[in-house]
XYZ file of C-alpha atoms in Angstrom:
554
model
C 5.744 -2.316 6.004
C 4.273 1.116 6.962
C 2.197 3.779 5.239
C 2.908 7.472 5.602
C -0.704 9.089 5.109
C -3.076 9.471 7.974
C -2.943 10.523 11.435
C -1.223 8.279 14.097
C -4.579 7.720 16.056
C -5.969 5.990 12.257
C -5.160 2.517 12.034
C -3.987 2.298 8.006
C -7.279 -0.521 7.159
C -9.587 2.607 8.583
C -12.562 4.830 6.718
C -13.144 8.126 7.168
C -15.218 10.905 5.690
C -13.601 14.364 5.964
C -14.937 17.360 8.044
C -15.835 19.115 4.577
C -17.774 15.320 3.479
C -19.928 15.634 6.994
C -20.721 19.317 6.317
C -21.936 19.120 2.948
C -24.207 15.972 3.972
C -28.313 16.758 3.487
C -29.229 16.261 7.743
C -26.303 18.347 8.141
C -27.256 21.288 5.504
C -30.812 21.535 7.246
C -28.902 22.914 10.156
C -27.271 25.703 7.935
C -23.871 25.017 9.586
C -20.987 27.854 9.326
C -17.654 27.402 9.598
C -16.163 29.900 11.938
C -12.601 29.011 12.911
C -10.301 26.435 11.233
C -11.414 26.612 7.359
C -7.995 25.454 6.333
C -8.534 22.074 8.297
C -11.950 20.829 6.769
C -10.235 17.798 5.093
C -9.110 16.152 8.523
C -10.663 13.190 8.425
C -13.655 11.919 10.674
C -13.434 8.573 12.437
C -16.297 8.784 14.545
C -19.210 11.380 16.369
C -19.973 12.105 19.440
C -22.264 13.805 21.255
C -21.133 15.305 24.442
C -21.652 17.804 26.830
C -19.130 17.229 29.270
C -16.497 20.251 29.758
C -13.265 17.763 30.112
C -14.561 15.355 27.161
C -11.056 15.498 26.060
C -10.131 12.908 28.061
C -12.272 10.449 26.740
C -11.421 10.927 22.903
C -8.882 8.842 20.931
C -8.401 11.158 18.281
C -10.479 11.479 14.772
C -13.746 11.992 16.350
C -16.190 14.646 15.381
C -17.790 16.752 18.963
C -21.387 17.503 18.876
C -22.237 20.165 22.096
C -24.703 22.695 22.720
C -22.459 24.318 25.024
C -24.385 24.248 28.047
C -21.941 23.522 30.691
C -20.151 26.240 29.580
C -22.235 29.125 29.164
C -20.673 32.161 31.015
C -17.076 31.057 32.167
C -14.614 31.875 28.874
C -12.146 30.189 30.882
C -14.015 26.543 30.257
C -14.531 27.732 26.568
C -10.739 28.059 26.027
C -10.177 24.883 28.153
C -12.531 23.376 26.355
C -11.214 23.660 22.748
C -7.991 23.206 23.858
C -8.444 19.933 25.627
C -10.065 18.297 21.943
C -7.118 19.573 20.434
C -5.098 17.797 22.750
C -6.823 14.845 22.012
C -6.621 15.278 18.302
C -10.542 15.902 17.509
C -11.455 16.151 13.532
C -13.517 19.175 14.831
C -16.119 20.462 17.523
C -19.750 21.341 15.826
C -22.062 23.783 17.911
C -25.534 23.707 18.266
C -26.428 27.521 18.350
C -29.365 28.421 21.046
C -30.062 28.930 24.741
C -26.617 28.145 26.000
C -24.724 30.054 22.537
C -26.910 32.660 20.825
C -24.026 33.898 18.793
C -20.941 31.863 18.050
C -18.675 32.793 21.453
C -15.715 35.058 20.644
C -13.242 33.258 22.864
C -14.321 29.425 21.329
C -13.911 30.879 18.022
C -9.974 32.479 18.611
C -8.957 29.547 19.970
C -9.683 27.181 17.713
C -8.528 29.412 14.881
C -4.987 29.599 17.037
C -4.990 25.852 17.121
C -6.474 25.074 13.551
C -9.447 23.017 14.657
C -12.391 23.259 12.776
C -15.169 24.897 14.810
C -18.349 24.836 13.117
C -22.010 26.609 14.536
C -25.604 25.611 13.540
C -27.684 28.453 13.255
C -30.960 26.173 13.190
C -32.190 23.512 15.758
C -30.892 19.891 14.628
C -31.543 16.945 16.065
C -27.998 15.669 16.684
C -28.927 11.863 17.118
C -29.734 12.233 13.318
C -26.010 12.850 12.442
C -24.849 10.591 14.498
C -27.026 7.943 13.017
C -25.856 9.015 9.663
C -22.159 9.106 9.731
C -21.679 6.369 11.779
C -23.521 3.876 9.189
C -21.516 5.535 6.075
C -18.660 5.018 8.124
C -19.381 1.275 8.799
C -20.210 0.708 5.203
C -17.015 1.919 4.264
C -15.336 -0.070 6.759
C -16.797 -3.588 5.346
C -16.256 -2.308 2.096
C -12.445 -1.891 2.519
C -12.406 -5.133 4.659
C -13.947 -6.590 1.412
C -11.620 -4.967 -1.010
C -8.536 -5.459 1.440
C -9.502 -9.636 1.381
C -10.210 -9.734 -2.460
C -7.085 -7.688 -3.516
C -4.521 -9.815 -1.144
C -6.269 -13.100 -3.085
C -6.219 -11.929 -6.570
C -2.470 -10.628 -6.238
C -1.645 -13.887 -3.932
C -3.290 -16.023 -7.113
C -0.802 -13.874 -9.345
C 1.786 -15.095 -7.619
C 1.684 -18.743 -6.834
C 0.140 -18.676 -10.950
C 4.071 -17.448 -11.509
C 3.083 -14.245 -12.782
C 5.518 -12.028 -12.943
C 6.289 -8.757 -10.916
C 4.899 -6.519 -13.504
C 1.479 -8.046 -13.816
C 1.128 -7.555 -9.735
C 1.207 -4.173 -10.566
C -0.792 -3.682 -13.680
C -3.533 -4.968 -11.367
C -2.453 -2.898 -8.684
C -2.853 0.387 -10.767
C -6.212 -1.235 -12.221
C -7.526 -0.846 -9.049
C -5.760 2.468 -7.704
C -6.998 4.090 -10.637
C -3.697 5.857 -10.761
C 0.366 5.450 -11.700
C 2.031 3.025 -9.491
C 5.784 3.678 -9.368
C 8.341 1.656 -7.307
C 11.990 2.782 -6.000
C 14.876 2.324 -4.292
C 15.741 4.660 -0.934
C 17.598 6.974 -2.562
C 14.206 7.659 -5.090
C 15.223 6.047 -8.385
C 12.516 4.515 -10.498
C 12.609 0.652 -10.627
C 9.039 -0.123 -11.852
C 6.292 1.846 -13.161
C 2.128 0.893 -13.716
C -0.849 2.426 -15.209
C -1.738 4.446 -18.233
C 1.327 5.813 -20.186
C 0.387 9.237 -20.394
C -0.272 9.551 -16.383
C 3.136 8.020 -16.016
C 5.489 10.342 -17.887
C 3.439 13.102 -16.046
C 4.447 11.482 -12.923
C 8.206 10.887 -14.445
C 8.433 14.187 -15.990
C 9.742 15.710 -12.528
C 10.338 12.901 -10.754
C 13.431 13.817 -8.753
C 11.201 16.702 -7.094
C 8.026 15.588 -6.519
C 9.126 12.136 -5.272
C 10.710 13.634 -1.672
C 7.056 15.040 -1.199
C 5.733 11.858 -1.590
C 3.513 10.784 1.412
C 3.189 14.341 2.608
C -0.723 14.793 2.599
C -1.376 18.233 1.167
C 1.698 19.113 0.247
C 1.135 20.266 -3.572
C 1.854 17.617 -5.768
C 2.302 14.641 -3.298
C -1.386 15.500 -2.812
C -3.494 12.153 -3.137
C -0.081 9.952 -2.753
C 0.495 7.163 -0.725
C 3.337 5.531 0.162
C 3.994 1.923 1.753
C 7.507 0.958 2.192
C 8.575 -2.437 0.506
C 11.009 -4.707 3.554
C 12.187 -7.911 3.866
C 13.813 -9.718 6.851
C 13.757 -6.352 8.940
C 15.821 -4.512 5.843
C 13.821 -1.852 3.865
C 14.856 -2.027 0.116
C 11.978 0.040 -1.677
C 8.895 2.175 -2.284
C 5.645 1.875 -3.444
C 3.835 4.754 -4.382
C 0.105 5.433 -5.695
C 0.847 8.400 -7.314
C -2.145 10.686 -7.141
C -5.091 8.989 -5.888
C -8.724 10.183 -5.876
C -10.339 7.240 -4.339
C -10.781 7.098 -0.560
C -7.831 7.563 1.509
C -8.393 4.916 3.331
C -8.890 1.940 0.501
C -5.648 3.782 -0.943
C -3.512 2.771 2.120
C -5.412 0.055 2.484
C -4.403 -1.041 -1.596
C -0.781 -0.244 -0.735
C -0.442 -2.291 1.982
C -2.115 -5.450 0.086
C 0.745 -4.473 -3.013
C 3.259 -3.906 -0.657
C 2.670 -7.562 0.697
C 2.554 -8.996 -2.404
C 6.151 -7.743 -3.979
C 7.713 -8.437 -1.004
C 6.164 -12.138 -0.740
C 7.334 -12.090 -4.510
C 10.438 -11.551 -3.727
C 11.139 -13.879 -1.092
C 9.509 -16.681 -2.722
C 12.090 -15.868 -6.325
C 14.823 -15.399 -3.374
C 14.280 -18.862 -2.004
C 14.211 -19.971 -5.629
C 10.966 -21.499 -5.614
C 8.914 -19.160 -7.998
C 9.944 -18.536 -11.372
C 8.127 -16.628 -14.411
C 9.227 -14.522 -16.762
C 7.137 -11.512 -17.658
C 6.348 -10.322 -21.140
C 6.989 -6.532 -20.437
C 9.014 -5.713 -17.278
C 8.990 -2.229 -15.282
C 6.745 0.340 -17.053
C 5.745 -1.806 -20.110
C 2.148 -1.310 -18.530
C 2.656 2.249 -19.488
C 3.101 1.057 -23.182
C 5.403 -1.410 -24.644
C 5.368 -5.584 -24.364
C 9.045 -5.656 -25.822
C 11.478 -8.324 -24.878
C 15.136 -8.614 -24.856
C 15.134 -10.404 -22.282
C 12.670 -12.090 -19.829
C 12.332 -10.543 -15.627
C 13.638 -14.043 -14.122
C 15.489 -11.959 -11.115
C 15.026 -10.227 -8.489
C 18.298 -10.029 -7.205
C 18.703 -6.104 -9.154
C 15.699 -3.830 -9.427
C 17.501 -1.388 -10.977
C 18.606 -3.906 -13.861
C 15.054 -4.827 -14.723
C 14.174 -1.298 -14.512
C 17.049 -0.348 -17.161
C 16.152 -3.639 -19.255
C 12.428 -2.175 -19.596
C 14.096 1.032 -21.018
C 16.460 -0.147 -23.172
C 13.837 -2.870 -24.835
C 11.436 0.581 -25.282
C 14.203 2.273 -26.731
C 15.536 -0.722 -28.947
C 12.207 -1.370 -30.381
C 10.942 1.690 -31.383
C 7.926 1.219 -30.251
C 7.815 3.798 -28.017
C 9.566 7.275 -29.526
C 12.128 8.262 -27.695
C 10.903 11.480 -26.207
C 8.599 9.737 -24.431
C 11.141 7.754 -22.727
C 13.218 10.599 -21.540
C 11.100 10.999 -18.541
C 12.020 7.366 -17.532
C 15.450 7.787 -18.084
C 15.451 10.735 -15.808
C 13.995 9.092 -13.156
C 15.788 5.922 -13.280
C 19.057 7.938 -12.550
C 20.290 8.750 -15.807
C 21.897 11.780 -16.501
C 20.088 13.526 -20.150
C 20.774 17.293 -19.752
C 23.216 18.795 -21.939
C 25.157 14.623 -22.464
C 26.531 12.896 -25.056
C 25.116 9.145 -25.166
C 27.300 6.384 -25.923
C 25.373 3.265 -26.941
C 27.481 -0.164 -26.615
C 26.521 -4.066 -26.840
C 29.030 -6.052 -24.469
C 29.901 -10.088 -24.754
C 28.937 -10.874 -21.048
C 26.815 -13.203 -19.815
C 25.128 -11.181 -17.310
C 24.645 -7.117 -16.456
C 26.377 -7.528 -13.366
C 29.982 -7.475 -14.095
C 29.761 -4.512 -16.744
C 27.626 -2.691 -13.807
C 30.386 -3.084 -11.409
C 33.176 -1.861 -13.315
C 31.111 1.304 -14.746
C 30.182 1.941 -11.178
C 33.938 1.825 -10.369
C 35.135 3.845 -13.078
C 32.484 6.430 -12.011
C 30.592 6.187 -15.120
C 26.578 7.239 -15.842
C 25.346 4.273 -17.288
C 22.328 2.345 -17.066
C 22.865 -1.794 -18.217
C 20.913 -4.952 -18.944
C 20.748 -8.308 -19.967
C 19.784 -9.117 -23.316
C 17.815 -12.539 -24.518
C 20.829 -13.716 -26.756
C 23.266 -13.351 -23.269
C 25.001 -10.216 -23.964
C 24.606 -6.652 -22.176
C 23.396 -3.837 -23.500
C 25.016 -0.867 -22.248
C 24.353 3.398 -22.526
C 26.714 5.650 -21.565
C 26.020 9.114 -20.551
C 28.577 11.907 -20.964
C 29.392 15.386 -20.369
C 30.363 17.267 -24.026
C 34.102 17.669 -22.617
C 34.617 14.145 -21.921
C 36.325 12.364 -24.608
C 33.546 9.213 -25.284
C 36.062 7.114 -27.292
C 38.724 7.363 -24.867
C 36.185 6.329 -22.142
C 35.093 3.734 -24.117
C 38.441 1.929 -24.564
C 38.922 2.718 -20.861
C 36.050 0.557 -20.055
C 36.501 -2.162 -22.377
C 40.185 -2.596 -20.960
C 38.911 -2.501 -17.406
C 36.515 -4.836 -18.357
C 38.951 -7.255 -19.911
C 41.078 -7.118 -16.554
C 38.149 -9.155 -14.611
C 38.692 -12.571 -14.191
C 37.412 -14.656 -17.203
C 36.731 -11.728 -19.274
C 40.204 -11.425 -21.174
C 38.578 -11.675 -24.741
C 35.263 -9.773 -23.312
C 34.695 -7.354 -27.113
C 32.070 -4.215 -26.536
C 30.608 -3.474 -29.774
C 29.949 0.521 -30.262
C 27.877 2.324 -31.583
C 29.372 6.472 -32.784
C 28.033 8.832 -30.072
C 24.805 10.370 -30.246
C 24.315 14.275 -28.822
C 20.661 13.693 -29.455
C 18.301 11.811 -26.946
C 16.456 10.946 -30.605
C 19.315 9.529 -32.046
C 20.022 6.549 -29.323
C 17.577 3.900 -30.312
C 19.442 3.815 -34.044
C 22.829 4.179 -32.098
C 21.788 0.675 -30.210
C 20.819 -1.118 -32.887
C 23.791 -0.473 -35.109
C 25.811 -1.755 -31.605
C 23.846 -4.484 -31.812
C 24.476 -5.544 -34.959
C 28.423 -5.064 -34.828
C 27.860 -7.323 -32.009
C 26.243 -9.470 -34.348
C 28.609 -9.415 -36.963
C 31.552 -9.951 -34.413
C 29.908 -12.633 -32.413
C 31.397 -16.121 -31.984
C 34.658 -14.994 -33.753
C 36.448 -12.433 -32.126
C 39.314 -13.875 -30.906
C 39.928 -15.640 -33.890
C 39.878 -11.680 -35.843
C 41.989 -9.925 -33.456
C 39.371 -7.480 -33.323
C 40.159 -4.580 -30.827
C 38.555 -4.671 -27.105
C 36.083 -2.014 -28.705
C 34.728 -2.569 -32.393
C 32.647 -0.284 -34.604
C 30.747 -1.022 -37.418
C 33.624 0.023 -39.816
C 35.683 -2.635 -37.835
C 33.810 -5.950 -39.017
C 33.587 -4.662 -43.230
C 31.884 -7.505 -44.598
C 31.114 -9.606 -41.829
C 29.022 -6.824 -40.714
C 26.910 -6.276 -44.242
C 26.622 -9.902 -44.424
C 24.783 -9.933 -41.149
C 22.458 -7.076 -42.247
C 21.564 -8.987 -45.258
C 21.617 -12.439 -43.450
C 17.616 -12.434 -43.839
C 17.422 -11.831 -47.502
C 15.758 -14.992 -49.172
C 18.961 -14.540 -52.325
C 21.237 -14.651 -49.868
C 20.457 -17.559 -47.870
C 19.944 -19.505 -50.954
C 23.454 -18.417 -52.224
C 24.888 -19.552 -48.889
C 22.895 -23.207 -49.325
C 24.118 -23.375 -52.522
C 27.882 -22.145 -51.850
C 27.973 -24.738 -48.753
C 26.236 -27.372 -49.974
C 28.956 -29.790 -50.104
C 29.359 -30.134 -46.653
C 26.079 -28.897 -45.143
C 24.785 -32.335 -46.357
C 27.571 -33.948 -46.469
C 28.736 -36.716 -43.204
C 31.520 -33.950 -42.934
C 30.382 -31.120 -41.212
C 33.109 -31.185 -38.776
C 34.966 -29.672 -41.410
C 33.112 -26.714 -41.573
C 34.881 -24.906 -38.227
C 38.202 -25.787 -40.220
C 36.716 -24.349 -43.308
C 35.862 -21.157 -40.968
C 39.033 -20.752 -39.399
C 41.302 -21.311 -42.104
C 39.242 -18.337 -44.098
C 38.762 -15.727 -41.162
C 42.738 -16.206 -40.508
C 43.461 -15.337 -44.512
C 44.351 -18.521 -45.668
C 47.343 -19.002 -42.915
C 47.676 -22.746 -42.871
C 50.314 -22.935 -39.548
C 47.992 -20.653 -37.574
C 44.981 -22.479 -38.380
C 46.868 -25.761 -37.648
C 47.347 -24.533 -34.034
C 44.233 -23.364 -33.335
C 42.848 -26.586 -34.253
C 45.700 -28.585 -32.654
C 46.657 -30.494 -35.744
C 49.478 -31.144 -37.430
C 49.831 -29.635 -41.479
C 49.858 -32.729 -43.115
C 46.557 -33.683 -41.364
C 45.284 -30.381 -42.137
C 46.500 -30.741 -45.854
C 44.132 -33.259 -46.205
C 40.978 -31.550 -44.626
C 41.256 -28.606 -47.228
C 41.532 -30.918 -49.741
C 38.475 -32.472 -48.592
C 36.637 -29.613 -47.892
C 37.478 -28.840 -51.453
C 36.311 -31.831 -52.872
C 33.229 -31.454 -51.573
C 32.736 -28.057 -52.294
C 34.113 -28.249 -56.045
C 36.619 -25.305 -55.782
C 40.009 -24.468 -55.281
C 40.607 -22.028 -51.956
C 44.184 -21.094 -53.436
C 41.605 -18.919 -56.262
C 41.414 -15.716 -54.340
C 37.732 -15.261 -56.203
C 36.495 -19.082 -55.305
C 37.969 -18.639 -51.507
C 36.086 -15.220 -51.371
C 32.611 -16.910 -52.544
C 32.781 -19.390 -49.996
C 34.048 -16.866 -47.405
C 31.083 -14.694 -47.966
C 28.624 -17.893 -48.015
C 29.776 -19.072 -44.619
C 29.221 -15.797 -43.041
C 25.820 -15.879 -44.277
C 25.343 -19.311 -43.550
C 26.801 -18.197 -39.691
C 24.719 -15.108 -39.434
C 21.279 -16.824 -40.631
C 22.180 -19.947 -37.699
C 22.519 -16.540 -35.136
């Protein structure tokens, strides 16, 4: 686990105050110090001061240190001078400060271009300053700095390392970690897709909004917008699988590696400890629900695909509504989603887990992004250019789907397509509820590999009115017969002999009985009902009742 800010001579646990923090100290100021060569290097940070007079100090630096000279070994030979500057270069020197008086009157021409050719700060003191004073005064910032990160570094790694053996889940670890940085925490994959986000909503879609751009200057100190980030990589068992990244952080550079490190640690202990199958938890929210929304289709119990918990956490912000959806866009974006110029095609398909319907759009070469849903199916959203034909696609899927092993009666329940990003949220719930209205029952229908809402007729309006208090008590009423009755076993027979139209020979075999015996079951299923199923208007009232009764048991 590495960090990519700081020098290589700073250890990643180190303070530092920068050139520009030393100069604009009071001691300092007194001595009216001027900047004369290397302006554009002021925020190189200082590790340490020293006072020296020697002409080859260079040798005895280790890089980061701060030079405090008078000069006076090497008054009169410009060959030293040039020597001189460029031996603390060599040694990587924050910057050499000169004491301006016998030795130096004026600063010296040749000090001056040569630290301006090799960008190190070179800074003069026009009045008398009692160097041991600086000295004094950096190096004691600099040591309360250092037990203050020590401090911070020990009570971070425990409150995350509580977290985790507390089975808190992934996305609280970095709630806390943003609570601290003071800033978005994002975490990807190599290749710069957005598994996880933390921190305050707004500052997140900022940081989302051009994701694909600003994350390759990530860890580059200075470098426009990657200014203020830090980046530790996430590895396990030699393998690197991630990033963390404090996007944009004002605190000290140091405590911001130091932060990263400590998060870094814990998400990768987190992950080994869920890989051994020893920690559990399931989170409330998963990958940018700090950002906003506590939705939940479906709880973060793996870690064995970042990128489906990362697509779970959109699609429960999208289903719910309780984020709009043009604040989501940025996450889509980011998480690999094509949304320029596409036509979205939201589906709802009957598999146990996101990682077969994953596979086969990643073989058919489809933009998707897919998740698990609480209730065991997988919610699915295609994205499309507007010359691709989305039904065709569809069915294309759904057969390919069927072809997998155990998966011949797999049914994906679509939504119509949506040209507007706006527009998807609705177009997932209606998938949902065809999925609803289809579920439990599809072989039995016949329904096609893909079904749309004007594929399950009344099944599906019964489902959308399944909560309505006059319709449950009509199905209670309807069923009553058998729902207290000792014969509730009839009730599948009841259900398959009315979804297959009345056909008693198919409903025979599926049950594997013969007629006679299930003669006698629809007569007692009429008995206890009171009606006769051979009255097209009776048969249709209990029909509609036991796809109430079916949609209100879910």
């Amino acid at each position: 686990m590495t960090t990519t800010a700081g020098t290589p001579a700073q250890q990643p646990w180190e303070p530092a105050l920068s050139v520009r923090q030393v100069l604009g100290l009071e001691r300092v100021l007194a001595g009216q110090p001027e900047v004369v060569a290397g302006a554009h290097r002021l925020d190189r940070p200082v590790r340490w001061v020293h006072v020296a007079e020697a002409a080859d100090v260079g040798v005895m630096l280790s890089g980061g240190e701060m030079v405090l000279t008078t000069g006076v070994l090497l008054a009169g030979d410009e060959d030293k001078q040039g020597e001189y500057i460029r031996s603390l270069d060599r040694a990587e020197a924050s910057a050499v400060v000169l004491g301006l008086g016998r030795a130096f009157p004026a600063p010296p021409d040749v000090m001056r271009r040569v630290a301006e050719r090799c960008g190190l700060p070179l800074v003069v003191l026009h009045r008398p300053f009692p160097f041991a004073e600086l000295t004094e005064e950096v190096q004691s910032r600099l040591l309360r700095r250092k037990f203050a990160a020590v401090s911070l570094s020990e009570a971070v790694r425990t409150e995350l390392t509580g977290l985790i053996t507390a089975g808190a889940p992934v996305q609280r670890l970095l709630d806390e970690v943003a609570r601290h940085a003071g800033c978005p925490v994002v975490v990807t994959n190599l290749a710069h897709r957005v598994l996880a986000t933390a921190g305050e909503r707004a500052a997140v879609d900022d940081v989302l909004r051009d994701w694909e751009r600003i994350a390759r200057q990530a860890g580059q100190a200075g470098a426009g917008p990657a200014d203020g980030w830090i980046r530790a990589e996430l590895s396990c068992r030699g393998e690197r699988w991630g990033r963390l990244v404090l996007c944009g952080d004002r605190g000290e550079r140091a405590t911001g590696r130091l932060l990263a490190d400590r998060a870094a640690e814990a998400l990768v202990l987190h992950r080994m400890l869920a890989g051994d199958g020893t920690h559990g938890g399931t989170a409330p929210g998963a990958p940018g629900a700090a950002a906003g929304s506590r939705g939940s289709w479906a709880s973060w119990d793996s870690w064995d695909s970042w990128e489906e918990q990362s697509a779970r956490s959109l699609l429960t912000d999208l289903v719910s509504g309780a984020v709009p959806a043009r604040q989501l866009l940025p996450r889509a974006r980011a998480a690999g989603l094509p949304v320029n110029r596409r036509v979205f095609v939201p589906l709802v398909v009957g598999a146990r887990d996101a990682a077969r319907p994953a596979r086969v759009l990643r073989l058919l070469g489809l933009p998707a992004i897919a998740a698990g849903l609480a209730d065991g199916r997988v919610a699915v959203l295609l994205s499309l250019a507007p010359d691709q034909d989305a039904r065709s696609l569809t069915a294309h899927f759904a057969a390919r789907l069927r072809s997998e092993p155990d998966a011949a009666h797999t049914v994906v329940a679509a939504a119509d397509a949506r040209t507007d990003w706006s527009d998807v949220p609705a177009g997932l719930r209606e998938a949902q509820q065809v999925a609803d209205a289809v579920a439990g029952s599809a072989a039995a229908l016949g329904l096609p590999p893909v079904v749309r809402l004007r594929d399950v007729h009344l099944r599906g309006l019964v489902r959308l009115l399944r909560d309505d208090p006059h319709v449950q008590s009509f199905a209670e009423r309807e069923l009553d017969g058998l729902l207290r009755g000792p014969d509730r076993d009839l009730l599948p027979v009841l259900r398959t002999y009315l979804a297959t139209g009345r056909n008693k020979s198919r409903t025979a075999r599926l049950h594997h009985v013969s007629r006679p015996a299930l003669y006698r079951r629809i007569e007692a299923i009429q008995d206890r009902l009171g009606v006769d199923l051979d009255d097209f208007e009776q048969a249709a009232s209990v029909h509609i009742a036991l796809l109430a009764h079916d949609a209100q048991q879910g």
